[in-house]
Coordinates of C-alpha atoms and ligand atoms in Angstrom, one line a residue:
X1 CA -114.1 -65.5 44.9
X2 CA -111.1 -64.3 46.9
X3 CA -110.4 -60.5 47.2
X4 CA -107.3 -59.2 45.6
X5 CA -106.3 -57.3 48.7
X6 CA -104.5 -60.4 49.6
X7 CA -102.8 -60.3 46.2
X8 CA -102.9 -64.0 45.6
X9 CA -99.4 -64.9 44.8
X10 CA -99.9 -68.2 43.1
X11 CA -101.9 -69.7 40.3
X12 CA -104.8 -71.0 42.4
X13 CA -107.3 -68.5 40.8
X14 CA -106.4 -69.7 37.3
X15 CA -106.6 -73.4 38.4
X16 CA -110.0 -72.9 39.8
X17 CA -111.2 -71.1 36.7
X18 CA -109.8 -73.7 34.4
X19 CA -111.7 -76.4 36.3
X20 CA -115.0 -74.6 36.1
X21 CA -114.9 -73.4 32.5
X22 CA -114.9 -75.7 29.5
X23 CA -111.8 -76.2 27.5
X24 CA -113.7 -75.2 24.4
X25 CA -114.5 -71.8 25.8
X26 CA -110.9 -71.3 27.0
X27 CA -109.6 -72.2 23.6
X28 CA -112.0 -69.9 21.8
X29 CA -110.4 -66.9 23.7
X30 CA -106.9 -68.4 23.9
X31 CA -107.0 -68.6 27.6
X32 CA -103.8 -70.2 28.6
X33 CA -102.5 -68.8 31.8
X34 CA -99.0 -67.7 32.8
X35 CA -97.5 -69.7 35.7
X36 CA -97.2 -67.3 38.7
X37 CA -93.4 -67.7 39.0
X38 CA -93.0 -66.5 35.4
X39 CA -95.4 -63.7 35.9
X40 CA -93.5 -62.6 39.0
X41 CA -90.2 -62.6 37.1
X42 CA -91.7 -60.5 34.4
X43 CA -93.2 -58.1 37.0
X44 CA -89.7 -57.6 38.4
X45 CA -88.6 -56.3 35.0
X46 CA -91.5 -53.8 35.0
X47 CA -90.9 -52.8 38.6
X48 CA -87.3 -52.0 37.6
X49 CA -88.6 -48.7 36.3
X50 CA -88.2 -46.6 39.4
X51 CA -90.9 -44.1 38.1
X52 CA -93.5 -46.8 37.7
X53 CA -96.9 -45.2 38.2
X54 CA -99.1 -46.5 35.4
X55 CA -99.3 -50.1 34.2
X56 CA -101.2 -51.7 31.3
X57 CA -102.3 -55.4 31.2
X58 CA -103.6 -55.7 27.6
X59 CA -104.9 -59.3 27.8
X60 CA -106.0 -59.4 31.4
X61 CA -107.4 -62.9 31.9
X62 CA -107.5 -63.2 35.7
X63 CA -104.8 -60.6 36.2
X64 CA -101.8 -62.8 37.1
X65 CA -99.4 -60.0 36.2
X66 CA -101.4 -57.3 38.2
X67 CA -101.3 -59.6 41.2
X68 CA -97.6 -60.1 40.9
X69 CA -97.0 -56.3 40.6
X70 CA -99.4 -55.4 43.5
X71 CA -97.7 -58.1 45.6
X72 CA -94.5 -56.0 45.3
X73 CA -95.8 -52.5 45.0
X74 CA -99.2 -51.1 46.1
X75 CA -98.9 -47.7 44.7
X76 CA -99.5 -48.2 40.9
X77 CA -102.5 -47.5 38.6
X78 CA -103.3 -50.6 36.6
X79 CA -105.5 -50.7 33.5
X80 CA -106.5 -54.1 32.0
X81 CA -108.3 -55.1 28.7
X82 CA -110.3 -58.2 28.3
X83 CA -112.7 -59.3 25.6
X84 CA -114.3 -62.4 27.2
X85 CA -117.3 -61.5 29.4
X86 CA -117.0 -64.7 31.4
X87 CA -113.5 -64.2 32.5
X88 CA -114.0 -60.5 32.9
X89 CA -116.7 -61.1 35.5
X90 CA -114.4 -63.4 37.4
X91 CA -111.6 -61.0 37.2
X92 CA -113.7 -58.1 38.4
X93 CA -114.7 -60.0 41.4
X94 CA -111.1 -60.9 42.1
X95 CA -110.0 -57.2 42.0
X96 CA -113.2 -55.7 43.5
X97 CA -111.2 -54.4 46.5
X98 CA -108.4 -53.0 44.5
X99 CA -109.3 -49.4 43.6
X100 CA -106.2 -48.9 41.6
X101 CA -107.1 -51.7 39.1
X102 CA -109.5 -50.8 36.2
X103 CA -110.5 -53.6 33.9
X104 CA -112.3 -52.8 30.7
X105 CA -114.4 -55.2 28.7
X106 CA -112.9 -54.0 25.4
X107 CA -110.7 -55.3 22.6
X108 CA -107.1 -54.0 23.2
X109 CA -106.3 -53.8 19.5
X110 CA -109.0 -51.3 18.8
X111 CA -108.7 -49.1 21.9
X112 CA -106.4 -47.0 23.9
X113 CA -104.0 -46.1 21.1
X114 CA -103.5 -42.6 22.5
X115 CA -102.4 -43.6 26.0
X116 CA -98.8 -44.3 27.1
X117 CA -97.6 -46.3 30.2
X118 CA -94.6 -46.8 32.4
X119 CA -95.1 -50.5 32.3
X120 CA -96.9 -52.9 30.0
X121 CA -97.0 -56.6 30.8
X122 CA -98.8 -59.3 28.8
X123 CA -99.4 -62.9 27.8
X124 CA -101.3 -62.1 24.5
X125 CA -103.8 -64.3 22.8
X126 CA -102.0 -66.5 20.3
X127 CA -104.5 -67.7 17.9
X128 CA -103.8 -67.7 14.2
X129 CA -105.3 -65.0 12.1
X130 CA -108.0 -67.0 10.6
X131 CA -109.7 -66.9 14.0
X132 CA -109.5 -63.2 14.0
X133 CA -110.7 -60.2 12.0
X134 CA -107.2 -59.7 10.4
X135 CA -108.0 -57.2 7.7
X136 CA -109.3 -54.5 9.9
X137 CA -106.7 -55.1 12.6
X138 CA -103.9 -54.6 10.1
X139 CA -105.5 -51.4 8.9
X140 CA -105.7 -50.2 12.5
X141 CA -102.1 -51.0 13.2
X142 CA -100.7 -49.7 10.0
X143 CA -102.6 -46.4 10.5
X144 CA -101.3 -46.0 14.0
X145 CA -97.7 -47.3 13.7
X146 CA -97.3 -45.9 10.2
X147 CA -95.7 -49.0 8.8
X148 CA -96.6 -51.7 6.3
X149 CA -97.3 -55.1 7.9
X150 CA -97.9 -57.5 5.1
X151 CA -97.6 -61.2 6.0
X152 CA -98.5 -61.2 9.7
X153 CA -100.2 -64.4 10.6
X154 CA -100.5 -64.1 14.4
X155 CA -102.2 -61.7 16.7
X156 CA -99.6 -61.9 19.5
X157 CA -97.0 -60.1 17.5
X158 CA -99.4 -57.2 16.8
X159 CA -100.2 -56.9 20.5
X160 CA -96.4 -56.6 21.2
X161 CA -95.9 -54.0 18.5
X162 CA -98.8 -51.9 19.8
X163 CA -97.5 -52.1 23.4
X164 CA -94.0 -51.0 22.4
X165 CA -95.6 -48.0 20.7
X166 CA -97.4 -47.2 23.9
X167 CA -94.4 -47.1 26.2
X168 CA -93.6 -43.8 28.0
X169 CA -90.0 -42.6 28.2
X170 CA -88.2 -45.1 30.5
X171 CA -91.3 -47.3 30.2
X172 CA -90.7 -51.1 30.3
X173 CA -92.6 -53.9 28.6
X174 CA -92.6 -57.6 29.3
X175 CA -94.3 -60.1 27.0
X176 CA -94.4 -63.8 27.0
X177 CA -95.1 -65.2 23.5
X178 CA -94.5 -68.4 21.5
X179 CA -90.8 -68.5 20.3
X180 CA -92.0 -69.3 16.8
X181 CA -91.8 -65.7 15.5
X182 CA -88.0 -65.7 16.3
X183 CA -87.4 -68.3 13.6
X184 CA -90.3 -68.0 11.1
X185 CA -90.7 -65.8 8.0
X186 CA -93.6 -63.8 9.4
X187 CA -91.4 -62.9 12.4
X188 CA -89.0 -60.9 10.3
X189 CA -91.2 -57.8 10.4
X190 CA -91.7 -58.0 14.2
X191 CA -87.9 -58.4 14.6
X192 CA -87.3 -55.5 12.3
X193 CA -89.7 -53.4 14.4
X194 CA -88.0 -54.5 17.6
X195 CA -84.6 -53.5 16.4
X196 CA -85.8 -50.2 14.9
X197 CA -87.6 -49.2 18.0
X198 CA -84.3 -49.7 19.9
X199 CA -86.3 -51.0 22.9
X200 CA -85.3 -54.7 22.8
X201 CA -83.2 -55.6 25.8
X202 CA -83.5 -59.3 26.6
X203 CA -85.0 -62.4 25.1
X204 CA -85.4 -65.4 27.4
X205 CA -86.1 -68.6 25.6
X206 CA -87.9 -71.1 27.8
X207 CA -87.1 -74.7 26.7
X208 CA -89.0 -76.5 29.3
X209 CA -89.3 -80.2 28.7
X210 CA -92.9 -80.0 29.8
X211 CA -95.2 -77.4 28.3
X212 CA -95.5 -74.1 30.1
X213 CA -99.0 -73.5 29.1
X214 CA -101.0 -76.7 29.1
X215 CA -101.1 -77.8 25.5
X216 CA -101.0 -74.3 24.0
X217 CA -97.4 -74.3 22.7
X218 CA -94.1 -76.0 23.2
X219 CA -91.6 -73.2 23.5
X220 CA -92.3 -69.7 24.8
X221 CA -90.1 -66.7 25.0
X222 CA -90.1 -63.7 27.4
X223 CA -89.4 -60.5 25.6
X224 CA -88.2 -57.6 27.7
X225 CA -88.1 -54.1 26.3
X226 CA -87.2 -50.7 27.7
X227 CA -87.8 -47.3 26.1
X228 CA -84.6 -45.8 27.5
X229 CA -81.1 -45.1 26.3
X230 CA -79.2 -47.0 28.9
X231 CA -77.8 -49.7 26.6
X232 CA -77.5 -50.7 23.0
X233 CA -77.1 -54.4 23.8
X234 CA -79.5 -57.3 23.7
X235 CA -79.1 -60.4 25.7
X236 CA -80.4 -63.9 24.9
X237 CA -80.9 -66.4 27.7
X238 CA -82.2 -69.9 27.8
X239 CA -83.9 -71.6 30.7
X240 CA -84.9 -75.2 31.0
X241 CA -86.8 -75.4 34.2
X242 CA -88.7 -73.1 36.6
X243 CA -85.9 -73.5 39.0
X244 CA -83.6 -71.7 36.6
X245 CA -85.8 -68.5 36.8
X246 CA -83.9 -67.3 39.8
X247 CA -80.7 -67.0 37.8
X248 CA -82.5 -64.5 35.6
X249 CA -83.4 -62.3 38.6
X250 CA -79.8 -61.2 39.0
X251 CA -79.6 -60.3 35.4
X252 CA -82.8 -58.3 35.6
X253 CA -81.7 -56.6 38.8
X254 CA -78.3 -55.7 37.2
X255 CA -79.8 -53.8 34.2
X256 CA -78.5 -51.9 32.3
X257 CA -75.4 -53.9 33.2
X258 CA -75.0 -57.6 32.3
X259 CA -74.0 -60.2 34.8
X260 CA -72.1 -61.8 31.9
X261 CA -71.7 -61.1 28.2
X262 CA -72.6 -64.5 27.0
X263 CA -75.1 -64.5 24.1
X264 CA -75.1 -60.7 24.2
X265 CA -75.2 -58.7 20.9
X266 CA -75.3 -55.1 19.9
X267 CA -78.7 -54.2 18.5
X268 CA -77.0 -53.2 15.2
X269 CA -75.6 -56.7 14.9
X270 CA -79.0 -58.4 15.0
X271 CA -80.2 -59.5 11.6
X272 CA -84.0 -59.6 11.3
X273 CA -83.8 -61.8 8.2
X274 CA -82.1 -64.8 9.9
X275 CA -83.5 -67.2 12.4
X276 CA -82.7 -65.8 15.8
X277 CA -82.0 -69.4 17.0
X278 CA -78.5 -68.5 15.8
X279 CA -78.2 -66.0 18.7
X280 CA -79.6 -68.2 21.5
X281 CA -79.5 -71.8 20.4
X282 CA -78.4 -73.7 23.5
X283 CA -74.9 -74.8 22.9
X284 CA -75.0 -78.5 22.5
X285 CA -71.4 -78.9 23.4
X286 CA -71.8 -77.7 27.0
X287 CA -73.2 -81.1 27.9
X288 CA -69.9 -82.8 27.2
X289 CA -66.5 -82.9 28.7
X290 CA -63.1 -83.4 27.0
X291 CA -63.9 -81.5 23.8
X292 CA -61.2 -80.4 21.4
X293 CA -61.4 -78.3 18.2
X294 CA -62.1 -80.5 15.2
X295 CA -58.9 -79.2 13.7
X296 CA -57.0 -81.2 16.3
X297 CA -57.8 -84.4 14.4
X298 CA -58.8 -83.3 10.9
X299 CA -58.6 -80.5 8.4
X300 CA -61.6 -79.4 6.4
X301 CA -61.0 -77.8 3.0
X302 CA -63.5 -76.8 0.4
X303 CA -63.9 -79.1 -2.6
X304 CA -62.5 -78.3 -6.1
X305 CA -63.7 -75.1 -7.6
X306 CA -63.3 -75.3 -11.4
X307 CA -64.4 -71.8 -12.5
X308 CA -66.7 -73.4 -15.0
X309 CA -68.3 -76.7 -14.2
X310 CA -70.0 -76.8 -17.5
X311 CA -66.7 -76.8 -19.3
X312 CA -64.7 -79.0 -16.9
X313 CA -67.1 -81.7 -15.9
X314 CA -67.5 -84.7 -18.2
X315 CA -69.7 -87.7 -18.5
X316 CA -68.9 -90.6 -20.9
X317 CA -70.8 -89.3 -23.8
X318 CA -69.1 -85.9 -23.6
X319 CA -65.8 -87.6 -23.5
X320 CA -66.6 -89.8 -26.5
X321 CA -67.9 -86.8 -28.4
X322 CA -64.7 -84.9 -27.8
X323 CA -62.5 -88.0 -28.2
X324 CA -61.0 -87.4 -24.7
X325 CA -59.4 -90.5 -23.2
X326 CA -60.2 -91.5 -19.6
X327 CA -56.5 -90.9 -18.6
X328 CA -57.1 -87.2 -19.1
X329 CA -60.1 -87.2 -16.9
X330 CA -60.1 -87.0 -13.1
X331 CA -62.8 -89.1 -11.3
X332 CA -64.9 -86.7 -9.3
X333 CA -68.2 -86.5 -7.6
X334 CA -69.9 -83.5 -9.2
X335 CA -73.2 -83.4 -7.4
X336 CA -74.1 -84.0 -3.8
X337 CA -77.2 -85.9 -4.9
X338 CA -75.0 -88.6 -6.6
X339 CA -73.7 -89.8 -3.2
X340 CA -76.9 -91.4 -1.8
X341 CA -75.7 -93.3 1.2
X342 CA -73.0 -92.9 3.9
X343 CA -70.5 -95.0 1.9
X344 CA -69.5 -94.0 -1.6
X345 CA -67.9 -97.1 -3.1
X346 CA -66.0 -97.9 -6.3
X347 CA -69.1 -99.7 -7.4
X348 CA -71.2 -96.5 -6.9
X349 CA -68.7 -94.7 -9.1
X350 CA -68.9 -97.3 -11.8
X351 CA -72.7 -97.2 -11.8
X352 CA -72.8 -93.4 -12.1
X353 CA -70.3 -93.7 -14.9
X354 CA -72.3 -96.3 -16.8
X355 CA -75.4 -94.2 -16.3
X356 CA -73.7 -91.3 -18.1
X357 CA -73.6 -89.1 -15.0
X358 CA -70.9 -86.4 -14.8
X359 CA -68.2 -88.0 -12.7
X360 CA -65.1 -86.6 -14.3
X361 CA -63.1 -83.4 -14.5
X362 CA -61.0 -82.4 -17.5
X363 CA -57.5 -82.9 -16.3
X364 CA -55.1 -82.5 -19.2
X365 CA -52.1 -80.4 -18.1
X366 CA -48.9 -81.0 -20.2
X367 CA -50.7 -83.1 -22.8
X368 CA -49.8 -83.0 -26.5
X369 CA -52.8 -85.1 -27.5
X370 CA -54.7 -83.5 -30.5
X371 CA -58.2 -83.9 -29.0
X372 CA -57.0 -82.3 -25.8
X373 CA -55.5 -79.4 -27.7
X374 CA -58.8 -79.0 -29.5
X375 CA -60.8 -79.0 -26.3
X376 CA -58.5 -76.4 -24.8
X377 CA -58.9 -74.2 -27.9
X378 CA -62.7 -74.6 -27.6
X379 CA -62.4 -73.3 -24.0
X380 CA -60.5 -70.3 -25.1
X381 CA -63.0 -69.6 -27.9
X382 CA -65.7 -69.6 -25.2
X383 CA -63.5 -67.4 -23.0
X384 CA -63.5 -69.9 -20.2
X385 CA -59.8 -68.9 -19.7
X386 CA -60.9 -65.4 -18.8
X387 CA -63.1 -66.4 -15.9
X388 CA -62.2 -65.2 -12.4
X389 CA -60.7 -68.5 -11.2
X390 CA -59.2 -69.8 -14.5
X391 CA -57.5 -66.5 -15.3
X392 CA -55.4 -66.8 -12.1
X393 CA -54.1 -70.3 -13.0
X394 CA -51.2 -71.4 -15.1
X395 CA -52.2 -72.9 -17.4
X396 CA -55.7 -71.7 -17.1
X397 CA -57.2 -75.2 -17.5
X398 CA -55.2 -76.7 -14.6
X399 CA -57.2 -78.1 -11.7
X400 CA -56.7 -77.2 -8.1
X401 CA -54.4 -79.6 -6.5
X402 CA -56.5 -81.6 -4.0
X403 CA -56.0 -85.1 -3.0
X404 CA -59.1 -87.2 -2.9
X405 CA -60.5 -86.8 0.7
X406 CA -61.3 -90.0 2.6
X407 CA -64.4 -88.2 4.1
X408 CA -66.8 -85.7 2.5
X409 CA -69.3 -83.5 4.3
X410 CA -72.2 -81.7 2.6
X411 CA -72.1 -78.0 2.6
X412 CA -75.8 -77.2 2.8
X413 CA -78.1 -79.2 5.0
X414 CA -81.7 -79.4 5.8
X415 CA -81.7 -82.4 8.1
X416 CA -78.3 -82.1 9.8
X417 CA -74.8 -82.6 8.6
X418 CA -74.2 -85.5 6.1
X419 CA -70.8 -87.2 6.2
X420 CA -69.8 -89.6 3.5
X421 CA -66.9 -92.1 3.5
X422 CA -65.3 -91.8 0.1
X423 CA -64.2 -95.4 -0.4
X424 CA -64.0 -94.9 -4.2
X425 CA -61.1 -92.5 -3.5
X426 CA -62.3 -89.9 -6.0
X427 CA -62.2 -86.1 -5.9
X428 CA -65.1 -83.8 -5.2
X429 CA -66.5 -80.4 -6.3
X430 CA -67.6 -77.7 -3.9
X431 CA -71.0 -79.2 -3.0
X432 CA -68.9 -81.3 -0.5
X433 CA -66.1 -80.1 1.7
X434 CA -63.0 -82.5 2.0
X435 CA -62.1 -83.9 5.4
X436 CA -58.5 -85.0 5.8
X437 CA -57.7 -86.7 9.1
X438 CA -54.5 -85.4 10.6
X439 CA -51.6 -87.0 12.5
X440 CA -51.9 -85.2 15.8
X441 CA -48.4 -85.9 17.0
X442 CA -45.6 -88.3 16.2
X443 CA -47.2 -91.1 18.1
X444 CA -50.9 -90.6 17.8
X445 CA -53.1 -90.6 14.8
X446 CA -56.7 -91.6 15.2
X447 CA -58.1 -94.2 13.0
X448 CA -60.1 -92.8 10.0
X449 CA -62.8 -95.4 10.7
X450 CA -63.0 -94.3 14.3
X451 CA -63.3 -90.7 13.3
X452 CA -65.9 -91.5 10.8
X453 CA -67.8 -93.7 13.3
X454 CA -67.9 -90.7 15.5
X455 CA -69.0 -88.3 12.8
X456 CA -72.1 -90.2 11.9
X457 CA -73.5 -90.0 15.4
X458 CA -76.1 -87.5 16.5
X459 CA -73.7 -86.2 19.2
X460 CA -71.1 -85.2 16.6
X461 CA -73.7 -83.4 14.5
X462 CA -75.2 -81.7 17.5
X463 CA -71.9 -80.3 18.7
X464 CA -71.1 -79.1 15.2
X465 CA -74.5 -77.4 15.0
X466 CA -73.3 -74.9 17.6
X467 CA -71.2 -73.4 14.8
X468 CA -73.7 -73.6 11.9
X469 CA -75.0 -70.7 10.0
X470 CA -78.8 -70.6 9.9
X471 CA -80.4 -69.6 6.6
X472 CA -84.1 -69.1 6.0
X473 CA -86.5 -72.1 5.6
X474 CA -84.5 -74.5 7.6
X475 CA -81.3 -74.4 5.6
X476 CA -78.0 -74.8 7.5
X477 CA -74.7 -74.0 6.0
X478 CA -71.2 -74.9 7.2
X479 CA -68.1 -73.2 5.8
X480 CA -64.9 -75.2 6.1
X481 CA -63.8 -73.1 9.1
X482 CA -67.1 -73.5 10.8
X483 CA -66.2 -77.1 11.0
X484 CA -62.4 -76.6 11.7
X485 CA -63.3 -74.4 14.6
X486 CA -66.2 -76.6 15.7
X487 CA -65.7 -78.9 18.6
X488 CA -65.6 -82.7 18.8
X489 CA -65.1 -85.3 21.5
X490 CA -61.5 -86.0 22.1
X491 CA -61.4 -89.5 20.7
X492 CA -57.7 -89.8 21.5
X493 CA -58.7 -90.3 25.1
X494 CA -60.7 -93.5 24.5
X495 CA -59.2 -96.7 25.9
X496 CA -58.4 -99.5 23.5
X497 CA -61.3 -101.7 24.5
X498 CA -63.8 -99.0 23.8
X499 CA -62.2 -98.1 20.5
X500 CA -62.5 -101.8 19.5
X501 CA -66.1 -101.9 20.6
X502 CA -66.9 -98.8 18.4
X503 CA -65.0 -100.2 15.5
X504 CA -66.8 -103.5 15.6
X505 CA -70.2 -101.7 15.7
X506 CA -68.9 -99.5 12.8
X507 CA -68.2 -102.6 10.7
X508 CA -71.7 -103.9 11.4
X509 CA -73.1 -100.6 10.4
X510 CA -71.1 -100.6 7.2
X511 CA -72.4 -104.0 6.2
X512 CA -76.0 -103.0 6.9
X513 CA -75.7 -99.8 4.7
X514 CA -74.0 -101.7 1.9
X515 CA -76.8 -104.2 2.0
X516 CA -79.2 -101.3 1.8
X517 CA -80.5 -101.9 5.3
X518 CA -81.2 -99.5 8.1
X519 CA -78.1 -98.9 10.3
X520 CA -79.7 -96.4 12.7
X521 CA -79.8 -98.7 15.6
X522 CA -76.1 -99.5 15.4
X523 CA -75.2 -95.8 15.2
X524 CA -77.3 -95.2 18.2
X525 CA -75.3 -97.8 20.1
X526 CA -72.0 -96.1 19.1
X527 CA -73.6 -92.8 20.3
X528 CA -74.6 -94.3 23.6
X529 CA -71.0 -95.5 24.2
X530 CA -69.7 -92.0 23.5
X531 CA -72.3 -90.3 25.7
X532 CA -71.5 -92.6 28.6
X533 CA -67.8 -91.6 28.3
X534 CA -68.1 -87.9 27.6
X535 CA -71.4 -86.7 29.2
X536 CA -70.7 -84.4 32.1
X537 CA -73.3 -86.2 34.1
X538 CA -71.3 -89.5 34.0
X539 CA -68.4 -89.3 36.4
X540 CA -67.0 -92.8 35.8
X541 CA -65.6 -91.9 32.4
X542 CA -63.3 -94.9 32.0
X543 CA -61.0 -92.8 29.8
X544 CA -57.6 -94.2 29.0
Ligands
LIG601 C1 -103.2 -66.0 26.9 S1 -104.4 -65.4 28.0 C2 -103.5 -64.6 29.2 C3 -104.3 -64.3 30.5 C4 -103.4 -63.8 31.6 N1 -102.9 -62.5 31.3 C5 -102.3 -64.7 32.0 O1 -101.2 -64.5 31.6 O2 -102.6 -65.7 32.7 C6 -105.1 -64.1 27.0 C7 -106.3 -63.4 27.5 O3 -106.6 -62.3 26.6 C8 -108.0 -62.2 26.3 N2 -108.1 -61.6 25.0 C9 -108.2 -62.3 23.8 N3 -108.2 -61.4 22.8 C10 -108.2 -60.1 23.3 C11 -108.2 -58.8 22.8 N4 -108.3 -58.6 21.5 N5 -108.2 -57.8 23.7 C12 -108.1 -58.0 25.0 N6 -108.1 -59.2 25.6 C13 -108.1 -60.3 24.8 C14 -108.4 -63.7 26.4 O4 -109.8 -63.8 26.7 C15 -107.5 -64.2 27.6 O5 -108.2 -64.0 28.8

């Protein structure tokens, strides 16, 4: 083995080890190694503490972090913990010439609670709890950190919490962990602790196309913490390739200042209960040129709020029961579930009606009809007129004045935005928002079909996602203004020929959907045309 005096500043030691040791053994101990360039960047954060004298490497492996630190500063005392005897023997040989490195064959979680460090740097083991003695470890942590930690399912977050607890004044900590905890339920407690400790400074989300750690995980994040009082801000960065690491060096060197304020939040602004994707999600829109706010071409308004859906919505049997003629009923989609495909046709409406679904709203302003009067009286007896919304209307049973919108969009989404073309020309309740295309100026108005053809593409949805609100368990919500302020491709710039191409594809798509066939391929073709025109990478845009 090579002596550490030379401080091997690459991953050759790990590569050699991985070749000689079975994957089974490595998996048993979660031995996935940090690429040297990432270890080096993390080391720079630790070295930013000018008083750095003591460093801890809690999951030592072959000491990639210690090598990176020693490569830049000789004069530090490093302590490492490792539980696997095999790798421990290798590591010891590696560092046999380095007097200032002590490696202990001990479990980090059960040892060393009383010691504090100027720097802690780690790629913790990330196996699920069933591979680990979780009961005892939780007890150990709860006793030392004096907090309740129900629901933890992964050891790596416990490593991180313990390390934050062990930071000296001005101490710095750098961890590389799977990004999962940022967006999963069990991560809420870790995020709460990070915020409470006031040590969180920077989260770097690594969205490499290829995996960073063999097959171990797809996305990883670097968490940088500092136990100082130099800032109350937290920055989120994304990097997509190793080459981009260098841009983070400036940001690390500039601490406690920020090279830019993009994706920077006050600690108090961070909400541990939401997915933190919200703070760092790569803005999909930056890939495209010629973007305009959606409000340039359309206006999004929420659907009709009745104040009491139970009272105002009607199906045919309820109408018959109350002797209400259809002319006093406003056709309306009352549940998002009732619009099943991208096109809601007159026939769909008729079918819902025949199947006795609620597809009407009571709409009887200025009527002298006896049955109507009776139904209004019934509403007053039930005090529907005293509800928050109805009380503010004159008369209380009048409906909000909304024209049927040619396009609807679902408010809550699990699998991305759902746009529906309202060909039945009926109204909608609040489960959908209404989209009304606008005339942009005297001469230009984009075709509703063109707008709709755009809205059903992945590109449109992705760009809107930049403005979505993330809820727990994968739910996305869009308020009307999230969409109004969201961006879209400036379709007005398309030349006639391209518009016709898109409209022809759109016609094909519509036929397929109405025939209950799959239209995905055709939508993808529309998307491809748009990407060719608007993607930054494509210079020959061919715009009109
Ligand atoms: C993901 S690897 C990282 C190794 C190295 N630091 C790197 O980044 O390349 C985690 C290492 O921690 C060791 N390990 C696992 N559980 C541990 C524990 N409870 N205490 C200390 N080390 C542990 C594993 O054997 C493995 O070598």
